[in-house]
Amino acid sequence: MSFNDIVGQERAIKILTKSLKENKTSSSYIFVGNEGTGKKLTAIEFTKAVNCLNPSKNSEACEDCQSCNEISKQYSPDLKIIEPIKNSIKIEQIREMRKEIGLKPFKNKKKVYIIDKAEKMTLEASNCLLKTIEEPPYYAIIILICSKIDPILPTIVSRCQIVNFGLISSGKIKEFLLDNNDNLEKEKAEIISKLAQGSIGSALKLLLDKEYFIKREEVLDYLSAISPGKYSEDIFTKVEKTASEIERIEEMLEIIKLWYRDILIIKNTGDQKYIANCDKLERIYEKSQIYSQEILIDILDYLEKVEEYLMKNVNTRLILERLYIKMVGVEYCLK
Ligand SMILES: [Zn+2]
């Protein structure tokens, strides 16, 4: 593994390698970008590069020295990764880090702390971290990793160098999948690369998840059968049945979201380039003819809110009923 193996993040890596070459690394960073775009891998590569005993002229890690080896395997005493425990990063975790960070590196130049999913820090944990970020020891580097920057305390953000990790193009994801999986069919790689929505992490998950594609077919068949203005009497019985069978509701909602988003894109632009469900083009074109833009936007707006409702533990059956009503456009047909 080296910087070169990280797919589609040339800009982020350029910023980091430049600071290494000029010997101007910051004491704290925020790596921000969607899940599965290579933030943590980059943080580990960066840790290797700052500590490598035999770096190249371009300040890249040698991949061979003891320091590189230990950091690659994540058992270096000078690399600590802090992650949420039960969905949050607690003050005790940051207190422990503060205690440790006062001790000089065990054998490396720099001691690196990676705080993964930093948006999950409690307010107390954030305030505690702020004290370290204000006055970091000269040998320490703190890297916060997050998918959104808004939940991070502005006083922390203002003291960190921000490195953005963009979405990875489906072309690059496809290439990566084919390069690393000899038996993968091109067509399958194409579908996965589009469904992954810019995330290599999602693409790798989809590659291994056979159940996903079975579920997806089911959900898309169900959605294809729905048309605006046409609804049967037994819709609520159907929804009830679906609600009781659902195990992976977030995943199902994501499939629904991509479906209606695709229909809206085709309706508005006719451009296939950004279609996630690239194997269902015909059906998407068909639906784009019969759904009005108004209904599509309404459905997508509602799907955005659903995430929030689920966090607040709103009844799943109610959410799906309301969603179904939106999908058949009842509210518009009654106007
Ligand atoms: Zn090395």
Coordinates of C-alpha atoms and ligand atoms in Angstrom, one line a residue:
M1 CA 0.0 0.0 0.0
S2 CA 1.2 3.5 -0.8
F3 CA -0.3 6.9 -1.8
N4 CA -0.4 5.6 -5.3
D5 CA -2.8 2.8 -4.4
I6 CA -5.4 5.3 -3.1
V7 CA -8.0 5.7 -5.9
G8 CA -9.2 9.1 -7.2
Q9 CA -7.8 11.4 -4.4
E10 CA -4.9 12.9 -6.3
R11 CA -5.7 16.4 -5.1
A12 CA -5.8 15.5 -1.4
I13 CA -2.6 13.5 -1.7
K14 CA -0.9 16.3 -3.5
I15 CA -1.6 18.7 -0.7
L16 CA -0.2 16.2 1.8
T17 CA 2.9 15.2 -0.1
K18 CA 3.7 18.9 -0.8
S19 CA 3.7 19.6 2.9
L20 CA 5.9 16.6 3.5
K21 CA 8.4 17.7 0.8
E22 CA 8.5 21.2 2.2
N23 CA 8.7 19.9 5.8
K24 CA 5.6 22.0 6.6
T25 CA 3.2 19.5 8.0
S26 CA 0.4 20.8 10.3
S27 CA -0.2 19.6 13.8
S28 CA -3.9 19.0 13.1
Y29 CA -5.9 18.0 10.1
I30 CA -9.5 17.4 9.2
F31 CA -10.0 14.9 6.4
V32 CA -13.5 15.4 5.2
G33 CA -15.5 13.4 2.6
N34 CA -18.1 10.7 2.1
E35 CA -17.7 7.3 3.6
G36 CA -15.5 4.9 1.6
T37 CA -13.5 7.6 -0.2
G38 CA -10.1 6.7 1.2
K39 CA -9.7 9.1 4.2
K40 CA -8.5 6.6 6.7
L41 CA -6.1 4.8 4.3
T42 CA -4.7 8.2 3.4
A43 CA -4.2 9.1 7.1
I44 CA -2.3 5.8 7.6
E45 CA -0.1 6.4 4.5
F46 CA 0.6 9.9 5.7
T47 CA 1.6 8.6 9.1
K48 CA 4.0 6.3 7.3
A49 CA 5.4 9.1 5.2
V50 CA 6.2 11.4 8.1
N51 CA 7.9 8.6 10.0
C52 CA 9.6 6.6 7.3
L53 CA 13.3 5.9 8.1
N54 CA 14.2 5.9 4.4
P55 CA 11.9 8.2 2.5
S56 CA 12.2 8.8 -1.2
K57 CA 13.2 12.1 -2.7
N58 CA 9.6 12.9 -3.0
S59 CA 9.1 12.2 0.7
E60 CA 7.2 9.1 0.1
A61 CA 7.4 6.1 2.5
C62 CA 9.8 3.3 1.5
E63 CA 7.3 0.6 2.5
D64 CA 10.1 -1.4 3.8
C65 CA 11.6 0.0 7.0
Q66 CA 10.6 -1.1 10.5
S67 CA 8.5 2.0 11.0
C68 CA 6.6 1.6 7.7
N69 CA 6.0 -2.0 8.5
E70 CA 4.6 -1.4 11.9
I71 CA 2.4 1.5 10.8
S72 CA 1.0 -0.5 7.9
K73 CA 0.0 -3.3 10.3
Q74 CA -1.4 -0.7 12.7
Y75 CA 0.6 -1.9 15.6
S76 CA 3.1 1.0 15.9
P77 CA 3.2 2.4 19.4
D78 CA 3.1 5.9 17.9
L79 CA -0.1 5.5 15.9
K80 CA -3.4 5.6 17.8
I81 CA -6.7 5.3 16.1
I82 CA -9.7 6.4 18.2
E83 CA -13.2 5.2 17.0
P84 CA -16.7 5.6 18.4
I85 CA -17.7 3.1 21.1
K86 CA -21.5 2.4 20.8
N87 CA -21.9 5.2 18.3
S88 CA -20.1 8.0 20.1
I89 CA -16.6 9.1 21.0
K90 CA -16.7 9.8 24.7
I91 CA -14.7 12.2 26.9
E92 CA -12.9 9.3 28.6
Q93 CA -11.4 8.3 25.2
I94 CA -10.1 11.9 24.6
R95 CA -8.9 12.2 28.2
E96 CA -6.9 9.1 27.8
M97 CA -5.5 10.5 24.6
R98 CA -4.5 13.7 26.3
K99 CA -2.7 11.8 29.0
E100 CA -0.7 9.7 26.4
I101 CA 0.0 12.6 24.0
G102 CA 2.2 14.2 26.7
L103 CA 4.7 11.4 26.4
K104 CA 7.2 11.7 23.6
P105 CA 7.0 9.2 20.6
F106 CA 8.2 5.8 21.5
K107 CA 10.5 5.4 18.5
N108 CA 9.2 7.6 15.7
K109 CA 9.6 11.2 14.7
K110 CA 5.9 11.9 15.1
K111 CA 3.1 10.5 17.2
V112 CA -0.1 10.4 15.2
Y113 CA -3.6 10.3 16.5
I114 CA -6.4 9.4 14.0
I115 CA -9.9 10.2 15.3
D116 CA -12.2 8.3 13.0
K117 CA -15.8 9.4 12.6
A118 CA -14.9 12.5 14.5
E119 CA -18.5 13.9 14.0
K120 CA -19.5 11.3 16.7
M121 CA -17.6 13.1 19.4
T122 CA -19.8 14.2 22.3
L123 CA -19.7 17.9 23.2
E124 CA -17.6 17.1 26.3
A125 CA -15.2 15.1 24.2
S126 CA -14.9 17.9 21.6
N127 CA -14.2 20.5 24.3
C128 CA -11.5 18.2 25.8
L129 CA -9.9 17.7 22.4
L130 CA -9.9 21.4 21.8
K131 CA -7.4 21.9 24.6
T132 CA -4.9 19.6 22.9
I133 CA -5.5 21.1 19.5
E134 CA -4.8 24.6 20.9
E135 CA -1.4 23.6 22.3
P136 CA -0.2 20.4 20.7
P137 CA 3.2 19.0 21.5
Y138 CA 5.7 19.6 18.7
Y139 CA 5.9 15.8 17.9
A140 CA 2.2 15.2 17.6
I141 CA -0.2 15.1 14.6
I142 CA -3.9 14.8 15.1
I143 CA -6.1 13.8 12.1
L144 CA -9.8 14.1 12.4
I145 CA -11.8 12.0 9.9
C146 CA -15.4 12.9 9.2
S147 CA -18.0 12.7 6.5
K148 CA -19.4 16.1 7.4
I149 CA -17.7 19.1 8.9
D150 CA -20.8 20.9 10.4
P151 CA -21.0 18.7 13.5
I152 CA -17.4 19.5 14.5
L153 CA -16.9 22.4 16.9
P154 CA -16.0 25.6 14.8
T155 CA -13.2 26.3 17.3
I156 CA -11.6 23.0 16.4
V157 CA -12.2 23.4 12.7
S158 CA -10.5 26.8 12.7
R159 CA -7.3 25.3 14.1
C160 CA -7.1 22.4 11.6
Q161 CA -5.9 22.2 8.0
I162 CA -8.9 20.9 6.1
V163 CA -8.3 18.3 3.4
N164 CA -11.3 17.5 1.2
F165 CA -11.9 14.0 -0.2
G166 CA -14.1 14.2 -3.3
L167 CA -16.4 11.5 -4.7
I168 CA -14.6 9.0 -7.0
S169 CA -15.8 8.8 -10.6
S170 CA -17.6 5.6 -11.5
G171 CA -15.0 5.0 -14.3
K172 CA -12.2 4.9 -11.7
I173 CA -14.2 2.6 -9.4
K174 CA -14.9 0.2 -12.3
E175 CA -11.2 0.1 -13.2
F176 CA -10.3 -0.5 -9.6
L177 CA -12.8 -3.4 -9.3
L178 CA -11.7 -5.0 -12.5
D179 CA -8.0 -4.6 -11.7
N180 CA -8.4 -6.3 -8.3
N181 CA -11.0 -9.0 -9.1
D182 CA -10.0 -11.4 -11.9
N183 CA -13.3 -13.2 -12.1
L184 CA -15.5 -10.1 -12.1
E185 CA -17.6 -9.6 -15.2
K186 CA -17.4 -6.2 -16.9
E187 CA -21.1 -5.7 -16.8
K188 CA -21.3 -6.4 -13.0
A189 CA -18.4 -4.0 -12.4
E190 CA -20.2 -1.3 -14.3
I191 CA -23.4 -1.7 -12.2
I192 CA -21.5 -1.8 -8.9
S193 CA -19.4 1.2 -9.9
K194 CA -22.6 3.2 -10.6
L195 CA -24.5 2.1 -7.5
A196 CA -21.5 2.9 -5.3
Q197 CA -22.1 6.6 -5.8
G198 CA -18.5 7.7 -5.6
S199 CA -17.4 5.4 -2.8
I200 CA -14.9 2.7 -3.2
G201 CA -15.9 1.4 0.3
S202 CA -19.5 1.0 -0.9
A203 CA -18.3 -0.7 -4.1
L204 CA -16.3 -3.3 -2.1
K205 CA -19.3 -3.9 0.2
L206 CA -21.6 -4.4 -2.8
L207 CA -19.1 -6.8 -4.4
L208 CA -19.3 -9.2 -1.5
D209 CA -23.0 -8.7 -0.7
K210 CA -25.0 -11.2 -2.8
E211 CA -28.2 -10.7 -0.9
Y212 CA -28.1 -7.0 -1.8
F213 CA -28.7 -7.7 -5.5
I214 CA -31.5 -10.2 -4.8
K215 CA -33.2 -7.6 -2.6
R216 CA -32.6 -4.9 -5.2
E217 CA -34.3 -6.9 -7.9
E218 CA -37.3 -7.4 -5.6
V219 CA -37.5 -3.7 -4.6
L220 CA -37.1 -2.5 -8.2
D221 CA -39.8 -4.9 -9.4
Y222 CA -42.1 -3.6 -6.7
L223 CA -41.3 0.0 -7.6
S224 CA -41.8 -0.7 -11.4
A225 CA -45.3 -1.9 -10.7
I226 CA -46.2 1.4 -9.1
S227 CA -47.6 4.2 -11.2
P228 CA -48.9 7.6 -10.3
G229 CA -52.6 7.8 -10.0
K230 CA -53.1 4.1 -9.9
Y231 CA -53.5 2.6 -6.5
S232 CA -55.2 -0.5 -5.3
E233 CA -57.4 -0.8 -2.3
D234 CA -55.0 -3.2 -0.6
I235 CA -52.0 -0.9 -0.5
F236 CA -51.9 -0.7 3.2
T237 CA -52.0 -4.4 3.6
K238 CA -49.1 -4.6 1.2
V239 CA -47.1 -1.9 3.1
E240 CA -47.8 -3.7 6.4
K241 CA -46.5 -6.9 4.9
T242 CA -43.4 -5.2 3.6
A243 CA -42.8 -3.4 6.9
S244 CA -42.9 -6.6 8.9
E245 CA -40.5 -8.3 6.5
I246 CA -37.9 -5.6 6.4
E247 CA -34.6 -6.2 8.0
R248 CA -32.4 -3.8 6.2
I249 CA -34.7 -0.7 5.9
E250 CA -31.9 1.9 5.3
E251 CA -30.6 -0.2 2.4
M252 CA -34.1 -0.5 0.9
L253 CA -34.7 3.3 1.3
E254 CA -31.4 3.9 -0.5
I255 CA -32.4 1.7 -3.4
I256 CA -35.7 3.6 -3.6
K257 CA -33.9 6.9 -3.4
L258 CA -31.6 6.1 -6.3
W259 CA -34.5 4.8 -8.4
Y260 CA -36.5 8.0 -8.2
R261 CA -33.4 10.2 -8.5
D262 CA -32.6 8.3 -11.7
I263 CA -36.1 8.9 -13.0
L264 CA -35.8 12.6 -12.2
I265 CA -32.4 12.9 -13.9
I266 CA -33.7 11.3 -17.1
K267 CA -36.8 13.4 -17.0
N268 CA -34.9 16.6 -16.6
T269 CA -31.8 16.0 -18.7
G270 CA -32.2 12.7 -20.6
D271 CA -28.5 12.1 -19.8
Q272 CA -27.6 8.5 -18.9
K273 CA -24.2 9.4 -17.6
Y274 CA -25.3 9.9 -14.0
I275 CA -27.8 7.0 -13.8
A276 CA -27.0 4.6 -10.9
N277 CA -29.4 1.9 -12.1
C278 CA -27.7 1.6 -15.4
D279 CA -29.0 -1.9 -16.0
K280 CA -32.7 -0.7 -15.8
L281 CA -32.5 2.2 -18.3
E282 CA -35.6 1.1 -20.3
R283 CA -37.8 1.0 -17.2
I284 CA -36.4 4.4 -16.0
Y285 CA -37.2 6.0 -19.3
E286 CA -40.7 4.6 -19.2
K287 CA -41.3 6.0 -15.7
S288 CA -39.9 9.4 -16.6
Q289 CA -42.7 9.7 -19.1
I290 CA -45.4 9.2 -16.6
Y291 CA -44.2 10.8 -13.4
S292 CA -44.4 14.6 -13.1
Q293 CA -41.4 16.5 -11.8
E294 CA -43.5 17.7 -8.9
I295 CA -44.3 14.2 -7.7
L296 CA -40.6 13.1 -8.1
I297 CA -39.3 16.0 -6.1
D298 CA -41.9 15.4 -3.5
I299 CA -40.9 11.7 -3.1
L300 CA -37.2 12.6 -2.9
D301 CA -37.8 15.3 -0.4
Y302 CA -39.7 12.9 1.7
L303 CA -37.0 10.2 1.5
E304 CA -34.5 12.8 2.8
K305 CA -36.7 13.4 5.8
V306 CA -37.2 9.6 6.4
E307 CA -33.6 9.4 7.7
E308 CA -34.4 11.8 10.4
Y309 CA -37.6 10.0 11.3
L310 CA -35.9 6.7 11.6
M311 CA -33.3 8.3 14.0
K312 CA -36.2 9.6 16.1
N313 CA -37.7 6.1 16.1
V314 CA -40.9 6.9 14.2
N315 CA -42.9 3.8 13.4
T316 CA -41.6 2.1 10.2
R317 CA -45.0 1.2 9.0
L318 CA -46.2 4.8 9.1
I319 CA -43.1 5.9 7.2
L320 CA -43.7 3.4 4.5
E321 CA -47.4 4.1 4.2
R322 CA -46.7 7.8 3.8
L323 CA -44.0 6.9 1.3
Y324 CA -46.3 4.7 -0.7
I325 CA -48.9 7.5 -0.8
K326 CA -46.2 9.8 -2.2
M327 CA -45.1 7.2 -4.8
V328 CA -48.6 6.8 -6.2
G329 CA -49.1 10.6 -6.1
V330 CA -52.4 10.4 -4.4
E331 CA -52.1 13.9 -3.0
Y332 CA -51.7 15.2 -6.6
C333 CA -54.4 13.1 -8.1
L334 CA -57.0 14.4 -5.6
K335 CA -56.2 18.0 -6.3
Ligands
ZN1 ZN 9.9 3.4 5.4

